[in-house]
CSV table of C-alpha atoms and ligand atoms in Angstrom, one decimal:
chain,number,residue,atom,x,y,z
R,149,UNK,CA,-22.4,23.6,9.0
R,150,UNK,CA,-19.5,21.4,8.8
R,151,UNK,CA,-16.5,19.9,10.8
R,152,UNK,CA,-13.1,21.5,10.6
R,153,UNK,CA,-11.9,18.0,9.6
R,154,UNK,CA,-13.5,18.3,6.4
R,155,UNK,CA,-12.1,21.3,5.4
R,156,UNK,CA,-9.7,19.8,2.9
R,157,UNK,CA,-9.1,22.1,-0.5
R,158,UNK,CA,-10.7,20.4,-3.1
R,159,UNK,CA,-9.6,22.0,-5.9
R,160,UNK,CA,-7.7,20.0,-8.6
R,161,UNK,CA,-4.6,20.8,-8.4
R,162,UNK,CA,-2.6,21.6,-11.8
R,163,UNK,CA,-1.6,18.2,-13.1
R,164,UNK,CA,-5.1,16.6,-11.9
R,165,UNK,CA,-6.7,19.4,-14.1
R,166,UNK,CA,-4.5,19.1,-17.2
R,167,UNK,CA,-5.2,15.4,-16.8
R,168,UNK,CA,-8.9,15.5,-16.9
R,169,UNK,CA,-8.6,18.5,-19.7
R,170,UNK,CA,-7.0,16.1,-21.8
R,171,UNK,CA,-8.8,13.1,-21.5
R,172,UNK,CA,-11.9,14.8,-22.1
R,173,UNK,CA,-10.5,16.8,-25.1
R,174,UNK,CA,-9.8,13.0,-26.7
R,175,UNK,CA,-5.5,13.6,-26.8
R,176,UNK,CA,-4.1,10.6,-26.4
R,177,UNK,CA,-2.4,9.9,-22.8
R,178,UNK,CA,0.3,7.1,-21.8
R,179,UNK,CA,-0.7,7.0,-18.3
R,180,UNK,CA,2.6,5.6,-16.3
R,181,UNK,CA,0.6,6.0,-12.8
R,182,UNK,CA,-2.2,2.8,-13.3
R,183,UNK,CA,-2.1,0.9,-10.7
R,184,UNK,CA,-5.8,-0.7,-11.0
R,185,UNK,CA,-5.2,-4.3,-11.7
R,186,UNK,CA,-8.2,-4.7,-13.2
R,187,UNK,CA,-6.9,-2.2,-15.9
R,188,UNK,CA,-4.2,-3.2,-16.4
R,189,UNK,CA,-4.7,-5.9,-19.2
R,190,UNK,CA,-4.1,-8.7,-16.8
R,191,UNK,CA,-6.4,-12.0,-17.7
R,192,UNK,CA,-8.6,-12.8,-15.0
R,193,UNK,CA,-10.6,-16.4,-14.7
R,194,UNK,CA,-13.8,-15.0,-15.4
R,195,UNK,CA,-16.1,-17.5,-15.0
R,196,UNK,CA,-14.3,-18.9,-11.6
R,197,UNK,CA,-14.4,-15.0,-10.2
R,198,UNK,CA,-18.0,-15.2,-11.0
R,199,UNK,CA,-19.1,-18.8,-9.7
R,200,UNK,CA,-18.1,-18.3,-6.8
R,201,UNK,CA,-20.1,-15.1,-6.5
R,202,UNK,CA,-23.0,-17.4,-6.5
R,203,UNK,CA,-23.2,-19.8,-3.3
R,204,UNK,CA,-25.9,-21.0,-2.4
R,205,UNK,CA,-25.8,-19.8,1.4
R,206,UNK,CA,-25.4,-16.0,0.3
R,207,UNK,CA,-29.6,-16.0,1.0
R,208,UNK,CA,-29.0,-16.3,4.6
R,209,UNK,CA,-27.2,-13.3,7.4
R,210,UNK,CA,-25.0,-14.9,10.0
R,211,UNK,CA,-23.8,-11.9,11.5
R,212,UNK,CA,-20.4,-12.5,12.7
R,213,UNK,CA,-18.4,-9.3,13.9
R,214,UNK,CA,-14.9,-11.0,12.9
R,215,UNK,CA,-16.3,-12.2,9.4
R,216,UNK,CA,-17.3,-15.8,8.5
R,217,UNK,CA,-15.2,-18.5,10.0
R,218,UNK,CA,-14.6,-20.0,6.9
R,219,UNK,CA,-13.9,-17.0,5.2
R,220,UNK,CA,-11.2,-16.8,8.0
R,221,UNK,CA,-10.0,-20.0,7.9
R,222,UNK,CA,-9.3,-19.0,4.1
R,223,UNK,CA,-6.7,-16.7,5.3
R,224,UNK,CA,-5.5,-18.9,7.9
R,225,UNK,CA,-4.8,-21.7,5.0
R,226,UNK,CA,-3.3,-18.1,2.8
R,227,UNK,CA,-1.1,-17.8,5.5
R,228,UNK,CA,0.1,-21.4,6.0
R,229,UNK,CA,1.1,-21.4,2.9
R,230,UNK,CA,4.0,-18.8,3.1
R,231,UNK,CA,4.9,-20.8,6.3
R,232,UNK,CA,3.3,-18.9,8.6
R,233,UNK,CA,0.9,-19.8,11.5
R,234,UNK,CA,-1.9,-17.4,12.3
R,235,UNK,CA,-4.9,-17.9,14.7
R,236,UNK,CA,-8.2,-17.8,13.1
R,237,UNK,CA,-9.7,-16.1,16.1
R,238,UNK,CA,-7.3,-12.6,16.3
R,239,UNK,CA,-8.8,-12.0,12.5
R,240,UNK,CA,-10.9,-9.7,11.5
R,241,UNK,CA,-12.1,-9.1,8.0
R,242,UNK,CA,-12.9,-6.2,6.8
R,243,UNK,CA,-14.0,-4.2,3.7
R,244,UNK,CA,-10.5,-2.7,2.0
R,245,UNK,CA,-7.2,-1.8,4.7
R,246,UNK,CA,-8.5,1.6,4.4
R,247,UNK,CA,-11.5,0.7,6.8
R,248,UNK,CA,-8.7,-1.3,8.9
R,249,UNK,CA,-7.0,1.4,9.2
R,250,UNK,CA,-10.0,3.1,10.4
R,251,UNK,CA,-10.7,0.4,13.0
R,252,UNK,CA,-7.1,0.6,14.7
R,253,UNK,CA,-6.9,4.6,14.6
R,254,UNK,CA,-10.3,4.3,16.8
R,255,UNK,CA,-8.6,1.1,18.6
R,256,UNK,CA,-5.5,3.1,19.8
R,257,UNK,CA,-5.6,6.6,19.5
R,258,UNK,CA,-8.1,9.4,21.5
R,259,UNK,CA,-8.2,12.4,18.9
R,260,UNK,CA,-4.7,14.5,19.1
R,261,UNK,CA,-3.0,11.2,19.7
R,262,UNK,CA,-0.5,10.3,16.7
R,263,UNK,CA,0.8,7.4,14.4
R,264,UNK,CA,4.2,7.8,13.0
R,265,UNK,CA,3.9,6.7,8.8
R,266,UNK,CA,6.9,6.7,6.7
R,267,UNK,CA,8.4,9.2,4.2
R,268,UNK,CA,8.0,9.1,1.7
R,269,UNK,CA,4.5,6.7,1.7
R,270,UNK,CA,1.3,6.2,0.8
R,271,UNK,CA,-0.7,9.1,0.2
R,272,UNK,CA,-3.8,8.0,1.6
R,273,UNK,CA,-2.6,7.7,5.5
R,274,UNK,CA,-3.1,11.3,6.3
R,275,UNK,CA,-6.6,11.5,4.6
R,276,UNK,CA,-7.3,7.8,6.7
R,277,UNK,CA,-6.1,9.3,10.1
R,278,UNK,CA,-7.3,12.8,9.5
R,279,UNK,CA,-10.5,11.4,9.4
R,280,UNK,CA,-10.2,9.7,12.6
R,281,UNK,CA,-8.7,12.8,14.2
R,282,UNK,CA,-5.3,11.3,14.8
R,283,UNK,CA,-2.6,13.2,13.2
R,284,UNK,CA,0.8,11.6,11.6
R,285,UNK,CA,3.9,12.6,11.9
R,286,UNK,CA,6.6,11.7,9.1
R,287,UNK,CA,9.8,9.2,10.0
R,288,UNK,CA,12.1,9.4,7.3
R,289,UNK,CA,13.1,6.4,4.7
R,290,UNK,CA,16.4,7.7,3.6
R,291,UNK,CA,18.4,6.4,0.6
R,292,UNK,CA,22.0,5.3,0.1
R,293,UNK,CA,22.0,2.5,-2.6
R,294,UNK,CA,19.0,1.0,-1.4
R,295,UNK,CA,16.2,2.1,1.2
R,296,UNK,CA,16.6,2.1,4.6
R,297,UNK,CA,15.0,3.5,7.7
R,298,UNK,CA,16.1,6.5,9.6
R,299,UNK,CA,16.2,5.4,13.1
R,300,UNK,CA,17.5,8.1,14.8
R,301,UNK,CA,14.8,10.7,13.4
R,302,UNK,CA,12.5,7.8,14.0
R,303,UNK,CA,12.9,7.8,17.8
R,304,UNK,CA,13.0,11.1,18.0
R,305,UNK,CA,9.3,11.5,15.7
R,306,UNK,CA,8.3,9.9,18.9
R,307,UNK,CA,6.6,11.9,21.9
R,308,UNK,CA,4.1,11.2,24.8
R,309,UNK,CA,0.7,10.8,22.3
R,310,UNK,CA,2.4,8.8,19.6
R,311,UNK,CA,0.2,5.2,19.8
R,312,UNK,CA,1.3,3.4,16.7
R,313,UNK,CA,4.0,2.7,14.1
R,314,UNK,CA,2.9,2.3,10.1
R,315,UNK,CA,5.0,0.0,8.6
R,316,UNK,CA,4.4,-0.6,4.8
R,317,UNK,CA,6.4,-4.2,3.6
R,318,UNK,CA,7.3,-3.5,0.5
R,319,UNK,CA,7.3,0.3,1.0
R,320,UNK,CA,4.5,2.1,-1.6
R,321,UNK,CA,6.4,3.7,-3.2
R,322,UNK,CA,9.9,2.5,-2.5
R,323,UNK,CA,9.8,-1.2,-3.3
R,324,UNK,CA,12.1,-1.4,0.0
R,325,UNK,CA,11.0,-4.2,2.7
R,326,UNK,CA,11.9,-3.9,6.8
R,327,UNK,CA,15.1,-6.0,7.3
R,328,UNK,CA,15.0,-8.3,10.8
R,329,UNK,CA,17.3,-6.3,12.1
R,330,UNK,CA,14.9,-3.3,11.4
R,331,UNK,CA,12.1,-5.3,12.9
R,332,UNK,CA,14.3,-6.0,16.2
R,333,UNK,CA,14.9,-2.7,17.0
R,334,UNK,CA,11.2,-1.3,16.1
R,335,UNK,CA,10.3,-4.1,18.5
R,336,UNK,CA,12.4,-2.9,21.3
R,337,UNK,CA,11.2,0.9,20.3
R,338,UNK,CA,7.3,-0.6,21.0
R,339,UNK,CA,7.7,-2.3,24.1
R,340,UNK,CA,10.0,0.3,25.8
R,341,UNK,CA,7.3,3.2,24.8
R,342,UNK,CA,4.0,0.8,24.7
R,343,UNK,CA,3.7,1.9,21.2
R,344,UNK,CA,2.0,-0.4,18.6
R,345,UNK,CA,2.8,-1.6,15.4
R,346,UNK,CA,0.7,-1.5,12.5
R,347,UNK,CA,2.4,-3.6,9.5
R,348,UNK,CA,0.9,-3.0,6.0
R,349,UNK,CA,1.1,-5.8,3.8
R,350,UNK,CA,-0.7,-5.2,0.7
R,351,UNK,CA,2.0,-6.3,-1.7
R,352,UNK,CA,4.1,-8.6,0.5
R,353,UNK,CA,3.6,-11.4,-2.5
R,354,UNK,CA,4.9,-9.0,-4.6
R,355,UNK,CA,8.7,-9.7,-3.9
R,356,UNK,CA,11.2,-9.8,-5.7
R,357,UNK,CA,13.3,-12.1,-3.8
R,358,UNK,CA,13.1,-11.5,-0.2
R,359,UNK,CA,10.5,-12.3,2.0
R,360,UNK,CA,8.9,-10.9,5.6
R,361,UNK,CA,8.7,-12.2,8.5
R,362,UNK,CA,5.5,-12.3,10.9
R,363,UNK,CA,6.1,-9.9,14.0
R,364,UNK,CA,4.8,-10.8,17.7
R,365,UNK,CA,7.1,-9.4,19.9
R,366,UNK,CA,5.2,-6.0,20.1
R,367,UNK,CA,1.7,-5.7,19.7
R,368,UNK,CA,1.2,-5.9,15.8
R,369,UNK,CA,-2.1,-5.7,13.8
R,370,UNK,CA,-1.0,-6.8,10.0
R,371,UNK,CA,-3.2,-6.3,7.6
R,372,UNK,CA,-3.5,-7.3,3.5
R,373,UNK,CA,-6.2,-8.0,1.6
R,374,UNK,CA,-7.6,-9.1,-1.9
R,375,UNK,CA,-6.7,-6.2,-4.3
R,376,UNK,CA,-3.2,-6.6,-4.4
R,377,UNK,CA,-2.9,-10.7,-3.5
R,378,UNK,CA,-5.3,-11.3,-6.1
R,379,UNK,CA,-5.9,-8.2,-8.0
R,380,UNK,CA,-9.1,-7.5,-6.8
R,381,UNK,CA,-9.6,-4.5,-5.5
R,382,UNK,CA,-13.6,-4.4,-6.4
R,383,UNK,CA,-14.8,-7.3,-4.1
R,384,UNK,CA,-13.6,-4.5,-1.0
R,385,UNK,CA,-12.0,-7.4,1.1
R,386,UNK,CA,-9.1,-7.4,3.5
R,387,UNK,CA,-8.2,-8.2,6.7
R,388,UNK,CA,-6.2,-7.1,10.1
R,389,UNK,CA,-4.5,-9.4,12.1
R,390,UNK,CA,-3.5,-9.2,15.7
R,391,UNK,CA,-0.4,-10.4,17.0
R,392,UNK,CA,1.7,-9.8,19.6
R,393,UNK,CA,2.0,-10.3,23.8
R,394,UNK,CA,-1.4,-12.4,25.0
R,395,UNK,CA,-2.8,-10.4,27.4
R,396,UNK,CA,-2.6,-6.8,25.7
R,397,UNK,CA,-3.5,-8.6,22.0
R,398,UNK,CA,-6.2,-10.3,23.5
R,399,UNK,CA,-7.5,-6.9,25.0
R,400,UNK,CA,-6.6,-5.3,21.3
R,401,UNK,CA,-8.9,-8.0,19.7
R,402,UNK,CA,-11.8,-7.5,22.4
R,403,UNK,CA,-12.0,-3.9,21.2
R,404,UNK,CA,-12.0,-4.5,17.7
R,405,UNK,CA,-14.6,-6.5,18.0
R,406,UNK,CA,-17.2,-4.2,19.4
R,407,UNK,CA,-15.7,-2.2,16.6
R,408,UNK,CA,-16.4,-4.3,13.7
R,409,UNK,CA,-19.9,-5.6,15.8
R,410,UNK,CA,-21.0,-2.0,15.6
R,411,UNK,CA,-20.4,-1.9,11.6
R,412,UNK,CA,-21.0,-5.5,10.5
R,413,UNK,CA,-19.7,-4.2,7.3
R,414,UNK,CA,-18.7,-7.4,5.7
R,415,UNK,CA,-21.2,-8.6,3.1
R,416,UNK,CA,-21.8,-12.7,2.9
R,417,UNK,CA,-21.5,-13.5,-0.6
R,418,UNK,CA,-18.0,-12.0,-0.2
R,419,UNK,CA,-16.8,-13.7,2.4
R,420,UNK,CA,-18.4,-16.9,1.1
R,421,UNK,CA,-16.4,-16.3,-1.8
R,422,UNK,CA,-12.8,-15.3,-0.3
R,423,UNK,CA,-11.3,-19.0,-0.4
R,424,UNK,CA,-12.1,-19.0,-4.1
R,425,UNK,CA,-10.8,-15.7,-4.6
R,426,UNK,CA,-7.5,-16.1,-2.9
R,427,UNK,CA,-6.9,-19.7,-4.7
R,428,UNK,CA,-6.9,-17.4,-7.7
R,429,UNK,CA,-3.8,-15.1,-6.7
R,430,UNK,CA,-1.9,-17.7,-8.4
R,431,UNK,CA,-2.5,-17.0,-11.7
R,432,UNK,CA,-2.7,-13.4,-11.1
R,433,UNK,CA,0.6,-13.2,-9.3
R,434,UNK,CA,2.0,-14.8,-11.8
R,435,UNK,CA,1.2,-12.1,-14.3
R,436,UNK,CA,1.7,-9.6,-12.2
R,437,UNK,CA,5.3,-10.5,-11.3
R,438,UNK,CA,6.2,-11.3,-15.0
R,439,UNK,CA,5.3,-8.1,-15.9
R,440,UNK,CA,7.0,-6.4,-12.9
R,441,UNK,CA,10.0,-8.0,-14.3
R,442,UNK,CA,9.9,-7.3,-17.9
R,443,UNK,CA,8.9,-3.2,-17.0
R,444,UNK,CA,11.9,-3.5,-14.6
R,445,UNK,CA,14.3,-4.7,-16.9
R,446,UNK,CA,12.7,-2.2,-20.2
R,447,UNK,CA,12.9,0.7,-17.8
R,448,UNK,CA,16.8,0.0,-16.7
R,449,UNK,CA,17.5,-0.8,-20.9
R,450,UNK,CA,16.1,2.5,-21.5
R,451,UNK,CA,18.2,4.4,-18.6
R,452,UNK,CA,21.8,2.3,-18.9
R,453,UNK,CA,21.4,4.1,-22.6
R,454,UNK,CA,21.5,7.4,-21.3
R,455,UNK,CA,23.5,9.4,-17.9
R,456,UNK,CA,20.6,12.1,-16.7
R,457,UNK,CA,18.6,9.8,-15.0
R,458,UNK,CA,18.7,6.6,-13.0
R,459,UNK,CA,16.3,4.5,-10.9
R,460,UNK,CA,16.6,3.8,-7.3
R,461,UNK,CA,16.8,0.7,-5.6
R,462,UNK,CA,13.8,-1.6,-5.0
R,463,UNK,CA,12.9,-4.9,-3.5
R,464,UNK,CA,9.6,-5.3,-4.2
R,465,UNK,CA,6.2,-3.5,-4.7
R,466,UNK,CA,4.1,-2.5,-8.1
R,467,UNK,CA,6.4,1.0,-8.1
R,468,UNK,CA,9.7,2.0,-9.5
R,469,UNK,CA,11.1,5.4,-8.3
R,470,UNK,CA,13.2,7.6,-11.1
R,471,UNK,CA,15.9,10.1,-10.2
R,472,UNK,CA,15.7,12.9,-12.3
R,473,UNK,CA,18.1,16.0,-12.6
R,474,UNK,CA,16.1,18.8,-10.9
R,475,UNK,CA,15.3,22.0,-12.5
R,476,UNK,CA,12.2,22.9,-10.8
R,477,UNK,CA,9.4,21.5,-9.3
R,478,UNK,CA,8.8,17.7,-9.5
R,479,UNK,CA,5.3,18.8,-10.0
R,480,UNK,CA,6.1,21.2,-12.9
R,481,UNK,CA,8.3,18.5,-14.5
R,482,UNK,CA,4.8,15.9,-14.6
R,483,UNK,CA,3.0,18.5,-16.0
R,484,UNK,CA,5.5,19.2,-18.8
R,485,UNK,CA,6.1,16.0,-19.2
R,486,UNK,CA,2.0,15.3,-20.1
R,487,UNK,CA,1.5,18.6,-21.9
R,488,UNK,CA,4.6,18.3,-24.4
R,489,UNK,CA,4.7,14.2,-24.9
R,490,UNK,CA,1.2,13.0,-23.6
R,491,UNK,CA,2.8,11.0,-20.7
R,492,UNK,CA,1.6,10.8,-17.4
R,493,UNK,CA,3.8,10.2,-14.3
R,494,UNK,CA,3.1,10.6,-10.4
R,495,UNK,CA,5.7,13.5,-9.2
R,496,UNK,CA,7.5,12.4,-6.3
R,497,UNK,CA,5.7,15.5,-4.2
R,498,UNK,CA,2.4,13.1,-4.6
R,499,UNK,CA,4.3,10.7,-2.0
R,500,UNK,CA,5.8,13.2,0.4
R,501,UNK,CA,9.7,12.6,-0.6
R,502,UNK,CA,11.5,15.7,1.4
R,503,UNK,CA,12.6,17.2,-1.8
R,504,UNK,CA,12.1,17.6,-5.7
R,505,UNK,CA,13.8,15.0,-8.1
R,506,UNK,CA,11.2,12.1,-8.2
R,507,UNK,CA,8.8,10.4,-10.2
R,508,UNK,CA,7.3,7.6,-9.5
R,509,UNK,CA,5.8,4.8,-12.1
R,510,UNK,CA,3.4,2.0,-11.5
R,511,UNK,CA,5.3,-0.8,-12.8
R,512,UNK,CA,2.1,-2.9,-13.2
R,513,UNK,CA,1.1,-0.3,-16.0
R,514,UNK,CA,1.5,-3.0,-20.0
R,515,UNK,CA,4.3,-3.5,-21.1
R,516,UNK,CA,3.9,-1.5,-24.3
R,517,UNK,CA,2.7,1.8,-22.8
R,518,UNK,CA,5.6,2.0,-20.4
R,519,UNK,CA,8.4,1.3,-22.9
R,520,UNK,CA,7.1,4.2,-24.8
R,521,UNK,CA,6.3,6.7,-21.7
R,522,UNK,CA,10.1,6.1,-20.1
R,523,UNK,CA,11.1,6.5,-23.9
R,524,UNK,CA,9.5,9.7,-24.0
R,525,UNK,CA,10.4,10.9,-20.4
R,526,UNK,CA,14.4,10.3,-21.0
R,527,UNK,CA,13.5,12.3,-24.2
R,528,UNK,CA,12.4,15.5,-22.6
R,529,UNK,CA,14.9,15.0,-20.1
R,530,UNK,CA,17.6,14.7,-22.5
R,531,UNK,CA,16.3,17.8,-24.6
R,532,UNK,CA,16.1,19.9,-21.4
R,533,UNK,CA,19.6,19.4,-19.8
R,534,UNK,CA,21.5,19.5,-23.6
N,58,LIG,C1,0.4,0.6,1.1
N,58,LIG,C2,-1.1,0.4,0.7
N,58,LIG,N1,-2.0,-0.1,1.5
N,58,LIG,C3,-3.2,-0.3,1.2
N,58,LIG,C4,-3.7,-0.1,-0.1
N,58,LIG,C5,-5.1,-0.3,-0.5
N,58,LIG,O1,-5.6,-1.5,-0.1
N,58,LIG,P1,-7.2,-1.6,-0.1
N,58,LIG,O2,-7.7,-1.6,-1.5
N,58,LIG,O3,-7.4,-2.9,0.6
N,58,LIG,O4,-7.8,-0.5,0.7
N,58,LIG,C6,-2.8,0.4,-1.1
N,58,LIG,C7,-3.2,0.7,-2.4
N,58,LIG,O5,-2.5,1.1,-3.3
N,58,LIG,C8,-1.4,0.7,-0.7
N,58,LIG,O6,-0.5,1.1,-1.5
């Protein structure tokens, strides 16, 4: 009845299910993993968010496969504000990355053909090009005081049906951004092996010093959107961008387009309401850093006091990645961790790192909770490795 692309195992698996059982049996949980802006206690400008919700010209359908011009002149004006120049007409808007994603899997790849992610990495890129019948194949980040790629395993990931490099600036979960020297070389790695890159930039305004650089040397589709600039992530808006050499972007964006003409899947009052919305990343970002900070600096308080654990290296992002001494599973150590102190943290497994010793925390989570969760995960650490 079904395809064999479907046939994921559903079943929660044990830290999913101890969650759920004790949320519904009313224990209390410090949950370390929220990463839902819109739960996160931030304020938002209520009234602004909803005005412009409410133009006028949402009661007409201009069906534009690329999205409303103005809605991507809005992102061309997003752009020129961090100093850089994009061209309104190799936009495309879409409804969240995830559906971008979606777009440039069917853009580049026949099914079998692969895209290269990194490791660890967002967990949703195998279930996004699983879908699309494209499998990944893992290039490893490796660590050594800060986060860097591995290019050697890199080039050698690569084989006559990969089609695309992921590139996620600042890494989810490592906080780590691609230096220009990394850029150079993936560059060179593109155009020798007509390989494209696909740069993720979700949290690129979530720095915490550095900042990226546009790529068009290779062919580069960048994408970003409004729930991480602005903390929206219920108005399902993002975009792709297409850079790179003329003549094989301007073939790149003549496929896309049929694409996103098939779907139309942008709604109007959204896209009417985009310029609004990203004038308003201001006062979220704002937040959002601030708080960044002040987890940052209560998390490395709480570690300098102790010698079990320590926390890696990060640039940027909404994640902070804990080293913890191992003694079994990373997965068994969350689910202690939430059965004996009511804290919930993502296990390092959830993000594919190579080997146990991880947990990751959102860093966006109050500032409250996540004082008393790291309190209480040095506390179990501490009782277990007396
Ligand atoms: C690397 C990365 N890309 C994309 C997204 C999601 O973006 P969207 O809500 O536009 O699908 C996330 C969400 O956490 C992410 O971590």
């Amino acid at each position: 009845m079904f395809s064999d692309r479907t046939a994921w195992n559903l079943e929660a698996n044990p830290l999913s299910k101890a969650l759920t059982d004790r949320i519904s049996s009313g224990k209390q949980v410090i949950d370390l993993t929220e990463s839902n802006p819109t739960k996160c206690g931030f304020h938002f400008e209520a009234q602004q968010i909803l005005e412009a919700l409410s133009h006028a010209a949402s009661l007409n359908y201009e069906p534009v496969a690329q999205g409303l011009l103005s809605a991507r002149n809005a992102v061309v004006e997003y752009y020129r504000s961090r100093k850089c120049a994009v061209n309104v007409n190799d936009i495309f808007l879409t409804t969240s990355t995830s559906e971008a994603y979606a777009f440039l899997f069917r853009t580049l790849c026949n099914p079998g053909d692969e895209v290269l992610i990194p490791q660890p990495g967002y967990p949703l890129f195998n279930f996004l090009a699983d879908i699309q019948d494209v499998p990944t194949a893992p290039y490893p980040l490796i660590y050594d005081y800060g986060w860097q790629i591995d290019f050697h395993a890199l080039q050698r990931a690569i084989n006559p049906r990969t089609r695309a490099i992921v590139i996620v600036n600042p890494n989810n979960p490592t906080g780590h951004f691609c230096r220009s020297d990394d850029m150079h070389h993936l560059n060179q790695i593109c155009l020798e092996g007509d390989l494209a890159i696909i740069a993720d930039e979700v949290f690129l305004d979530f720095s915490l010093g550095k900042d990226m650089l546009s790529n068009n040397k290779a062919l580069t589709f960048t994408m970003s959107g409004l729930s991480k600039i602005s903390g929206l992530p219920q108005m399902k808006v993002a975009w792709l961008i297409a850079t790179g050499p003329e003549t094989l972007k301007q073939q790149g964006v003549a496929r896309l387009e049929m694409i996103a003409d098939t779907y139309l899947s942008m709604n109007t009052p959204m896209q009417l309401a985009l310029p609004a919305l990203l004038e308003l990343r201001h006062n979220f970002q704002q937040q959002c850093l601030t708080r960044t900070r002040n987890n940052l600096a209560q998390l490395d308080k709480v570690l300098a006091a102790q010698r079990l654990c320590t926390r890696l290296n990060l640039e940027g992002g909404w994640y902070a990645v804990v080293k913890v001494p191992v003694s079994g599973s990373d997965d068994g150590l969350a689910l202690e961790l939430l059965n004996a102190r009511g804290v919930y943290v993502h296990p390092g497994h959830f993000y594919d790192f190579p080997a146990d010793g991880y947990l990751v925390v959102s860093l966006i989570t109050p500032e409250g909770p996540l004082a008393t969760g790291i309190e209480a995960l040095i506390g179990l650490i501490g009782e277990k490795f007396k």
